[in-house]
PDB file of C-alpha atoms in Angstrom:
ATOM      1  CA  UNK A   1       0.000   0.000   0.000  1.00 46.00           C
ATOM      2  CA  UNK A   2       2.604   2.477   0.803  1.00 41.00           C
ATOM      3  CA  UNK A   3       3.624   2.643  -3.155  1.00 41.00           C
ATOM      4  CA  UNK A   4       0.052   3.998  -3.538  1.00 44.00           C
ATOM      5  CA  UNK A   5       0.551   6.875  -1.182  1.00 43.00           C
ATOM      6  CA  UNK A   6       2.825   9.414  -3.116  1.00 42.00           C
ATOM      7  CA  UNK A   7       1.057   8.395  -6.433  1.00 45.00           C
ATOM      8  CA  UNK A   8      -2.457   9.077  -5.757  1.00 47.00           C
ATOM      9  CA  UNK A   9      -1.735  12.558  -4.366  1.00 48.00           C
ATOM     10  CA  UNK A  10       0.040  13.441  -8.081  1.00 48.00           C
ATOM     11  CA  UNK A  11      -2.098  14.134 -10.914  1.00 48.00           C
ATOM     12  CA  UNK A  12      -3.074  17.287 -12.610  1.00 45.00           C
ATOM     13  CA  UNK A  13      -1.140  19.854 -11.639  1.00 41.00           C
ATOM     14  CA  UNK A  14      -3.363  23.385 -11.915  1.00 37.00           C
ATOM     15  CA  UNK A  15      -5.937  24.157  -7.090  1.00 34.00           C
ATOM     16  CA  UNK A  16      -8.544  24.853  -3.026  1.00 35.00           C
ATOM     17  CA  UNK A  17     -12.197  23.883  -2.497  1.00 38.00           C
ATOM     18  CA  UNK A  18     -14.805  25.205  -0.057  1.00 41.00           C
ATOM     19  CA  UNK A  19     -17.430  23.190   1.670  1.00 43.00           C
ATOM     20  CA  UNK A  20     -20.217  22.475  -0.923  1.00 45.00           C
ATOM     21  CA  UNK A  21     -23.830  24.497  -0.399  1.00 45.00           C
ATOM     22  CA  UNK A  22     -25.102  23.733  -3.177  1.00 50.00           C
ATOM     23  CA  UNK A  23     -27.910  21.123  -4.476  1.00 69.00           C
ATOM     24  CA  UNK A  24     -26.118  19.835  -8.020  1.00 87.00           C
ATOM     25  CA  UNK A  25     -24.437  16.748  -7.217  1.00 93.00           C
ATOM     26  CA  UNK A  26     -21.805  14.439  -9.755  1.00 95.00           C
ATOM     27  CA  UNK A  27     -22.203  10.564  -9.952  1.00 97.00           C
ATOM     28  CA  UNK A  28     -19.093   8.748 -10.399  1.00 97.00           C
ATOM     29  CA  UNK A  29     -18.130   5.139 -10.311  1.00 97.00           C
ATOM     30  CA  UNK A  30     -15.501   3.266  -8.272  1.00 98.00           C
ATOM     31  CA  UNK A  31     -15.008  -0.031  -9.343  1.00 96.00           C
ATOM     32  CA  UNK A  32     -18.372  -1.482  -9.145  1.00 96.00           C
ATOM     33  CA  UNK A  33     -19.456   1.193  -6.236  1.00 97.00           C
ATOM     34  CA  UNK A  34     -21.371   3.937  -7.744  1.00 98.00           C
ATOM     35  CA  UNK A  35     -21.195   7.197  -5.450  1.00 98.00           C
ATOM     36  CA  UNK A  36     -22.050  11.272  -5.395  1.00 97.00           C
ATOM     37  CA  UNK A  37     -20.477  14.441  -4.481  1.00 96.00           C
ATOM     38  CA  UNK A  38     -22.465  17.893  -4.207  1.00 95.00           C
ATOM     39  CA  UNK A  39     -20.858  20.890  -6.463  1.00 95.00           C
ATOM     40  CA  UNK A  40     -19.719  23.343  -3.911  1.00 91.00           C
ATOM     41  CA  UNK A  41     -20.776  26.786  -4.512  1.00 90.00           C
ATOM     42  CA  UNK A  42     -18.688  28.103  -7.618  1.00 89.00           C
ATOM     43  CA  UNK A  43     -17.483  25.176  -8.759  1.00 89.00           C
ATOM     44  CA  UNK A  44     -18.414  23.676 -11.896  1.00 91.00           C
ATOM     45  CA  UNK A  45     -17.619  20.365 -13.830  1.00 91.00           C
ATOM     46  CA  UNK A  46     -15.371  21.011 -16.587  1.00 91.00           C
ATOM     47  CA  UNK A  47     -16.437  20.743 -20.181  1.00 88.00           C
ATOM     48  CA  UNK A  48     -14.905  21.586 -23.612  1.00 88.00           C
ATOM     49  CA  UNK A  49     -11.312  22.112 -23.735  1.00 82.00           C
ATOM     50  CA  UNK A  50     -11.311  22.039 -20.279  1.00 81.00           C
ATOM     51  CA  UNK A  51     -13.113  18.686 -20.638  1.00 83.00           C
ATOM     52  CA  UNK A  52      -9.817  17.518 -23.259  1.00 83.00           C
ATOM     53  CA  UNK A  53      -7.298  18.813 -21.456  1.00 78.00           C
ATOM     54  CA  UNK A  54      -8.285  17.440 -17.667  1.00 77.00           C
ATOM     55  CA  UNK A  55      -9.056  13.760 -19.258  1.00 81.00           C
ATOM     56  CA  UNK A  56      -5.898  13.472 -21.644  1.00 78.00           C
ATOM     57  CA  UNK A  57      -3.718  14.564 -18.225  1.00 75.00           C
ATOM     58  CA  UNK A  58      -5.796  12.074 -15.991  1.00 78.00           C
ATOM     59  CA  UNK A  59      -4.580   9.641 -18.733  1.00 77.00           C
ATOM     60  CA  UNK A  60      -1.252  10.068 -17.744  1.00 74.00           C
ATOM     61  CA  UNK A  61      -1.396   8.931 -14.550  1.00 80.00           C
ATOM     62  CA  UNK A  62      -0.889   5.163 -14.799  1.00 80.00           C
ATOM     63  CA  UNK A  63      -1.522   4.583 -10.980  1.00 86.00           C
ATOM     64  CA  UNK A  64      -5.045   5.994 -10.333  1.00 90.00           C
ATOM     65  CA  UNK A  65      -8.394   6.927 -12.207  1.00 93.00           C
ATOM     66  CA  UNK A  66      -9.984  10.421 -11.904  1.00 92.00           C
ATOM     67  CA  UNK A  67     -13.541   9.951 -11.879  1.00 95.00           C
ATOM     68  CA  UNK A  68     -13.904  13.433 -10.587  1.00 95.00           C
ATOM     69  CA  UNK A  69     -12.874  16.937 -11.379  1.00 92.00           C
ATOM     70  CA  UNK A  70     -14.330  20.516 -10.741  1.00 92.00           C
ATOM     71  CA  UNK A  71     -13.038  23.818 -11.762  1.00 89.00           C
ATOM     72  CA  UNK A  72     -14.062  27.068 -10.660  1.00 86.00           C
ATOM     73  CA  UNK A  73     -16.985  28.063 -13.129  1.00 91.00           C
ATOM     74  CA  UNK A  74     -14.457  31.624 -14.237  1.00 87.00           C
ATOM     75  CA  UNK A  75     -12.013  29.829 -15.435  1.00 81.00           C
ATOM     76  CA  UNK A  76     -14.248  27.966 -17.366  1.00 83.00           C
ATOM     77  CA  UNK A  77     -13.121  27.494 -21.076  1.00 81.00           C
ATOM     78  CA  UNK A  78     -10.717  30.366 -20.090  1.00 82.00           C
ATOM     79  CA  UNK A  79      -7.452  31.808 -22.661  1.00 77.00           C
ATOM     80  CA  UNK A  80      -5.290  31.295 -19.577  1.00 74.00           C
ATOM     81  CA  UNK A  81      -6.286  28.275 -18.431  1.00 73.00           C
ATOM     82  CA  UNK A  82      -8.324  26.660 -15.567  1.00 74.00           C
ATOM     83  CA  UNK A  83      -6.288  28.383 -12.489  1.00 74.00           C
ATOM     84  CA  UNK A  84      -4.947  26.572  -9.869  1.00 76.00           C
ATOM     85  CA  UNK A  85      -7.796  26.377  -7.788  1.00 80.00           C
ATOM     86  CA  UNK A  86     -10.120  22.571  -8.074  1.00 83.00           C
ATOM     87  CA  UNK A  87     -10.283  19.750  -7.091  1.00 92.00           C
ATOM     88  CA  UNK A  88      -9.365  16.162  -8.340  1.00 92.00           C
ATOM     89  CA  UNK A  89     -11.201  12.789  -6.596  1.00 95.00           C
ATOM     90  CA  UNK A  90      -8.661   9.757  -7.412  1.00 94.00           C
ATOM     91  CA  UNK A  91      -9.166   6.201  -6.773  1.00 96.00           C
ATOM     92  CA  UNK A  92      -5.815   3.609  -7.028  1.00 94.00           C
ATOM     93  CA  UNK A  93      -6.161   1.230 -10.237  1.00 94.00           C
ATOM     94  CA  UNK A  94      -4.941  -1.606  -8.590  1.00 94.00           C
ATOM     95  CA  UNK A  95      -7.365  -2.045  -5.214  1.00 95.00           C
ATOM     96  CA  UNK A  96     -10.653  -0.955  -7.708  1.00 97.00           C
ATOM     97  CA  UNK A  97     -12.132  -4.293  -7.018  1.00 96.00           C
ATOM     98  CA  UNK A  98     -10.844  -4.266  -3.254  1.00 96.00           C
ATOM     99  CA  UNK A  99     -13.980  -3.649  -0.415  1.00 97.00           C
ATOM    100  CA  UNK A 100     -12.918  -2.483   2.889  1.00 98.00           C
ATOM    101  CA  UNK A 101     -14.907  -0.490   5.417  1.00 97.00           C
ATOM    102  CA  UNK A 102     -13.280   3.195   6.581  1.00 98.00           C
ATOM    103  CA  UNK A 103     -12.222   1.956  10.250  1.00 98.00           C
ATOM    104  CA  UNK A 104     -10.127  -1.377   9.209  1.00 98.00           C
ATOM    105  CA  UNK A 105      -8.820   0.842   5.815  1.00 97.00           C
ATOM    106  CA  UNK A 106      -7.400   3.954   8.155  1.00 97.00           C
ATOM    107  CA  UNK A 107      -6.029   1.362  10.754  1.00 96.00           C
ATOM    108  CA  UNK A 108      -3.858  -0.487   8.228  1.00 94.00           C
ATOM    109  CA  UNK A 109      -3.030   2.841   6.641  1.00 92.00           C
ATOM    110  CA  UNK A 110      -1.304   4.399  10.157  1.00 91.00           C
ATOM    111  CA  UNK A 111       1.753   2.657  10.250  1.00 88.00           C
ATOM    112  CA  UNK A 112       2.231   3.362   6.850  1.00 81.00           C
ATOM    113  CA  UNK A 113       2.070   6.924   7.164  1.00 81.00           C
ATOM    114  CA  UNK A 114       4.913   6.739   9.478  1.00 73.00           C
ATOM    115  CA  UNK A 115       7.221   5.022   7.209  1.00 66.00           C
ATOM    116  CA  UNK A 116      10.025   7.354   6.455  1.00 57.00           C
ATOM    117  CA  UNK A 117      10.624   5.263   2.656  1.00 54.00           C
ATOM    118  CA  UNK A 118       8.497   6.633   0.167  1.00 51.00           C
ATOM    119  CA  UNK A 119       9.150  10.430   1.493  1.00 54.00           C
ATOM    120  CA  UNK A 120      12.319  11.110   0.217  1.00 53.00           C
ATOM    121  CA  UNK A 121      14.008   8.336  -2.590  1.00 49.00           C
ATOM    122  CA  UNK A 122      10.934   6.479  -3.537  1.00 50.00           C
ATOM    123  CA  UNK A 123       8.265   9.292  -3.140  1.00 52.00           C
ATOM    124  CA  UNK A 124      10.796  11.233  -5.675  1.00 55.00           C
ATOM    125  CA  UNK A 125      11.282   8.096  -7.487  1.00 52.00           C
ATOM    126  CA  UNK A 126       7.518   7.692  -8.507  1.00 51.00           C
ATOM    127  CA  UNK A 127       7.229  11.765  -9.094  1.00 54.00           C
ATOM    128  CA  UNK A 128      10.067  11.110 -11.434  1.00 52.00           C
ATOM    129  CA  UNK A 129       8.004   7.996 -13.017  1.00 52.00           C
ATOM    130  CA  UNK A 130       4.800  10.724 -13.023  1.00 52.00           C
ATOM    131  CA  UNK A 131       6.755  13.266 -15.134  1.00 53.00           C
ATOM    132  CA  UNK A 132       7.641  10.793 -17.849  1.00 55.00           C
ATOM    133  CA  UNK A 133       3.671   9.685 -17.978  1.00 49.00           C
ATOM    134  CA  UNK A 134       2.434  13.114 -17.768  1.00 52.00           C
ATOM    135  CA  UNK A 135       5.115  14.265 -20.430  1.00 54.00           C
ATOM    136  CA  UNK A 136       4.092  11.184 -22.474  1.00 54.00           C
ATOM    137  CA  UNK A 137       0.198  12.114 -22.063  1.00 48.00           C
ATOM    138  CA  UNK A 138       0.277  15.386 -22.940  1.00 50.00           C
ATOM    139  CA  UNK A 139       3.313  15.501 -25.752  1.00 56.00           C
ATOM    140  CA  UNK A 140       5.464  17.944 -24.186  1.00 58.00           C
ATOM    141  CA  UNK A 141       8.427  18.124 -20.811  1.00 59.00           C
ATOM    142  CA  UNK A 142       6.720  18.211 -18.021  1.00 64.00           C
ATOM    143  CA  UNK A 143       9.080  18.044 -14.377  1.00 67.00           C
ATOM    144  CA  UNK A 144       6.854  17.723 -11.137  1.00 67.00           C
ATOM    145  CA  UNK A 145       9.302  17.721  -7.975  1.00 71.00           C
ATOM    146  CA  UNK A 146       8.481  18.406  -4.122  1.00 74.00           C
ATOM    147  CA  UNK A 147       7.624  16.885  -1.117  1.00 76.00           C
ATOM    148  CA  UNK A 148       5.022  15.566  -0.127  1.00 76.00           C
ATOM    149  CA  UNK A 149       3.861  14.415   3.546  1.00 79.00           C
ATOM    150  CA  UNK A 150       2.478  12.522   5.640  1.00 84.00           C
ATOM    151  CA  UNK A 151      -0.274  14.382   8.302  1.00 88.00           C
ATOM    152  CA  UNK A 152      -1.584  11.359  10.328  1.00 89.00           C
ATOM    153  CA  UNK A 153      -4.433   9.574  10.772  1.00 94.00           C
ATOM    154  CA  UNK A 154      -7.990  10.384  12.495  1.00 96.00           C
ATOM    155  CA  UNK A 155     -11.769   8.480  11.967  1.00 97.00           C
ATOM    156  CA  UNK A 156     -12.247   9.783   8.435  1.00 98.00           C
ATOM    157  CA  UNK A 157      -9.066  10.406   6.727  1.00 97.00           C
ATOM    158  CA  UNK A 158      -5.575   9.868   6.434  1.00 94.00           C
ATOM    159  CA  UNK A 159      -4.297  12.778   5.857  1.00 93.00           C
ATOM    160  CA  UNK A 160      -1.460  13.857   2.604  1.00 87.00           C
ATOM    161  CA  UNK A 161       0.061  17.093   2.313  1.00 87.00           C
ATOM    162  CA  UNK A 162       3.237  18.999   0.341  1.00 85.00           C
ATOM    163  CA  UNK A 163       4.037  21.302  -2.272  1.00 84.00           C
ATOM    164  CA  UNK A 164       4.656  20.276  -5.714  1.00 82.00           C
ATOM    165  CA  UNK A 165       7.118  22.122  -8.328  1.00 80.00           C
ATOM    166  CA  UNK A 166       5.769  21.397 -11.726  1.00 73.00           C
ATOM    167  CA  UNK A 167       7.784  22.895 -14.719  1.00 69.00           C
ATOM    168  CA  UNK A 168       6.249  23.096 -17.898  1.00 65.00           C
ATOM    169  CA  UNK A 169       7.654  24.796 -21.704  1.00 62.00           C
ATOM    170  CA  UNK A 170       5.067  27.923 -19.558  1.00 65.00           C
ATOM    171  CA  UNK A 171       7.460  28.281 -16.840  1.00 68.00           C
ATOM    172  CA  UNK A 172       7.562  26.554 -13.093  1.00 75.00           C
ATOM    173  CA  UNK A 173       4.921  26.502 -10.435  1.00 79.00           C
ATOM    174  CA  UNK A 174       4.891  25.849  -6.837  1.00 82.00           C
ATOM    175  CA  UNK A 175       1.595  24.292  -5.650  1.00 83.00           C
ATOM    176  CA  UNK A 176      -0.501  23.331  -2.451  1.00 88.00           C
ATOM    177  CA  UNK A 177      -1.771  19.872  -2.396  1.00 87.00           C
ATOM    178  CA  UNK A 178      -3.860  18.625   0.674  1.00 92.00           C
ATOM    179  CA  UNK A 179      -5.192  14.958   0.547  1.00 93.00           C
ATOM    180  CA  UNK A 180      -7.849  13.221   2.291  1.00 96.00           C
ATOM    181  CA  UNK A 181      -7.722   9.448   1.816  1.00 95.00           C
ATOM    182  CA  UNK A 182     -10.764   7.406   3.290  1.00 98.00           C
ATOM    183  CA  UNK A 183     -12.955   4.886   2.219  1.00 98.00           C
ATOM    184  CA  UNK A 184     -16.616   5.385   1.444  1.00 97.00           C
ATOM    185  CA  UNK A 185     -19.283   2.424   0.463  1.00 97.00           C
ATOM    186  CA  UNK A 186     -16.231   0.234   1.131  1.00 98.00           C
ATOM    187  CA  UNK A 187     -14.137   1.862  -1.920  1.00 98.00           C
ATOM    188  CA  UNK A 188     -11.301   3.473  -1.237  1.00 98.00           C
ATOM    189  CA  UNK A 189     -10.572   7.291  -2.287  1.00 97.00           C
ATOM    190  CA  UNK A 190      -8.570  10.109  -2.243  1.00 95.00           C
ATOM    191  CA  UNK A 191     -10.062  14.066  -2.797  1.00 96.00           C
ATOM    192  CA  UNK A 192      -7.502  16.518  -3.669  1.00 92.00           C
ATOM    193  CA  UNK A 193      -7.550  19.738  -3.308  1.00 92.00           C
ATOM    194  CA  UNK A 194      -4.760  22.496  -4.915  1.00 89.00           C
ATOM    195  CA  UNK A 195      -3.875  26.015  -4.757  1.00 85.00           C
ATOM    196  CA  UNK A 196      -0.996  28.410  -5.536  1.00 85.00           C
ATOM    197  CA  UNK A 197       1.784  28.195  -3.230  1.00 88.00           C
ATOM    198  CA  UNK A 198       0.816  31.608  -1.707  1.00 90.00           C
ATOM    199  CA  UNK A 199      -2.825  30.792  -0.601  1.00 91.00           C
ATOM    200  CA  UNK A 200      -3.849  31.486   3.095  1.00 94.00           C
ATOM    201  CA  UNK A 201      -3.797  28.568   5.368  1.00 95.00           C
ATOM    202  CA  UNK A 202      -0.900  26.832   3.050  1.00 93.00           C
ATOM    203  CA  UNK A 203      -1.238  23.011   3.505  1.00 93.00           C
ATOM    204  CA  UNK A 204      -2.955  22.599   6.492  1.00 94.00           C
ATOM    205  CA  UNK A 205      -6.382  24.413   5.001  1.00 95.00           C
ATOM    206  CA  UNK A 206      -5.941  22.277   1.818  1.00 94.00           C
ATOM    207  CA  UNK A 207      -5.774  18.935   4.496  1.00 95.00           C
ATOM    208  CA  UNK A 208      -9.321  20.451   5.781  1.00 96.00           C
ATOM    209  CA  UNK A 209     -10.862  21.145   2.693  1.00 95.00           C
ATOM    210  CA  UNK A 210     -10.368  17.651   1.239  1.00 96.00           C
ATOM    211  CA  UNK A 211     -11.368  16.253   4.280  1.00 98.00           C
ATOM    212  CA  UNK A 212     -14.632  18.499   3.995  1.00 97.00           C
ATOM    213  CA  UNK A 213     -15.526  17.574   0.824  1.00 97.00           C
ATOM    214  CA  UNK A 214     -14.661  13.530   1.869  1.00 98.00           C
ATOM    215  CA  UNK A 215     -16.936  13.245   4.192  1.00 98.00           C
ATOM    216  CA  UNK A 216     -19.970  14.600   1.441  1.00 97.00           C
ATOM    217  CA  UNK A 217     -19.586  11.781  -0.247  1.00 98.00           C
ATOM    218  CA  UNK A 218     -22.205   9.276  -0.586  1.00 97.00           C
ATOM    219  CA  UNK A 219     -23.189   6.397  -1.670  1.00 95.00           C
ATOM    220  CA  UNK A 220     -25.500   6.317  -5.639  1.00 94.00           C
ATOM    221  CA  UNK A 221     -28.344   4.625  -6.581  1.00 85.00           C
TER     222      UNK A 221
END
């Protein structure tokens, strides 16, 4: 499991996310598990370019799918891009099938989250492998560096947090990730939530707002 950890933090790197007011929610699929998420209030779901460009960078990661991702509804279809402000939900290809209720999921992920290993040579070891896919994905050199870290464990999440440098033909970026890993319906998760470097509340508001959005999570028809 701990080779899942640094890899299902990375994907798109463009975000922070609020608690969600509103009444639109998005259906997505896990595996077999079919699940929703309210829109929070000025968030949209992507379409157009936006659409393109989020799905052929989600097919870059080889570790994880991306069932989910919202953009704030300004930057929608926008000349400069979607911002750095949304939010990505991830799920790990390889424990899809896998069904395993929250309490068991967060107990066997606390001694991971103390294991020093996949911080430093083989968390920097898989960013290196998610550079080549990305670069592959999209056609052009793309570098994503950092750190990122673990923030321990409570009833609903484990918690993921760091800064990622990502270096692009555009220039280099320093962004805020904060993770919330959990399981819901038995299927386990991850929402993501990004932001420029210089947001208020750096990391540990990121770590909060993914956990907010986690727990809104429920279960589909």
């Amino acid at each position: 499991m701990n080779k899942l950890i640094p890899a299902i933090f990375v994907g798109a790197a463009f975000s922070a996310a609020p608690v969600a007011h509103g009444t639109e929610r998005v259906t997505f699929a896990v595996g077999e598990g079919r699940f929703s998420i309210p829109v929070p209030d000025g968030y949209c779901v992507p379409d157009g370019s936006d659409r393109e460009l989020l799905d052929l960078t989600a097919s870059g990661d080889k570790q994880n799918i991306t069932p989910v991702s919202l953009i704030r509804c300004e930057r929608r279809n926008h000349p400069d891009g979607i911002g750095f402000d949304y939010v990505l939900i991830k799920a790990p290809r390889k424990v899809l099938a896998a069904r395993i209720d929250r309490a068991e999921f967060l107990k066997m992920m606390a001694p991971e989250m103390g294991k020093a290993d996949w911080q430093d040579h083989q968390g920097q070891e898989i960013l290196g492998g998610v550079s080549k896919d990305m670069s592959d994905a999209l056609g052009s050199d793309i570098s994503v560096t950092g750190s990122i870290g673990p923030h321990g464990v409570d009833s609903d999440c484990a918690y993921l947090g760091g800064t990622l440098e990502v270096e692009t033909i555009t220039g280099k970026r320093s962004i805020l990730v904060g993770g919330c890993m959990t399981t819901t319906g038995e299927k386990i998760m991850t929402v993501n939530t990004y932001a420029a470097a210089d947001t208020p509340g750096g990391v540990a508001r990121q770590m909060r707002r993914a956990h907010d959005l986690a727990m809104q999570i429920r279960p589909a028809p």
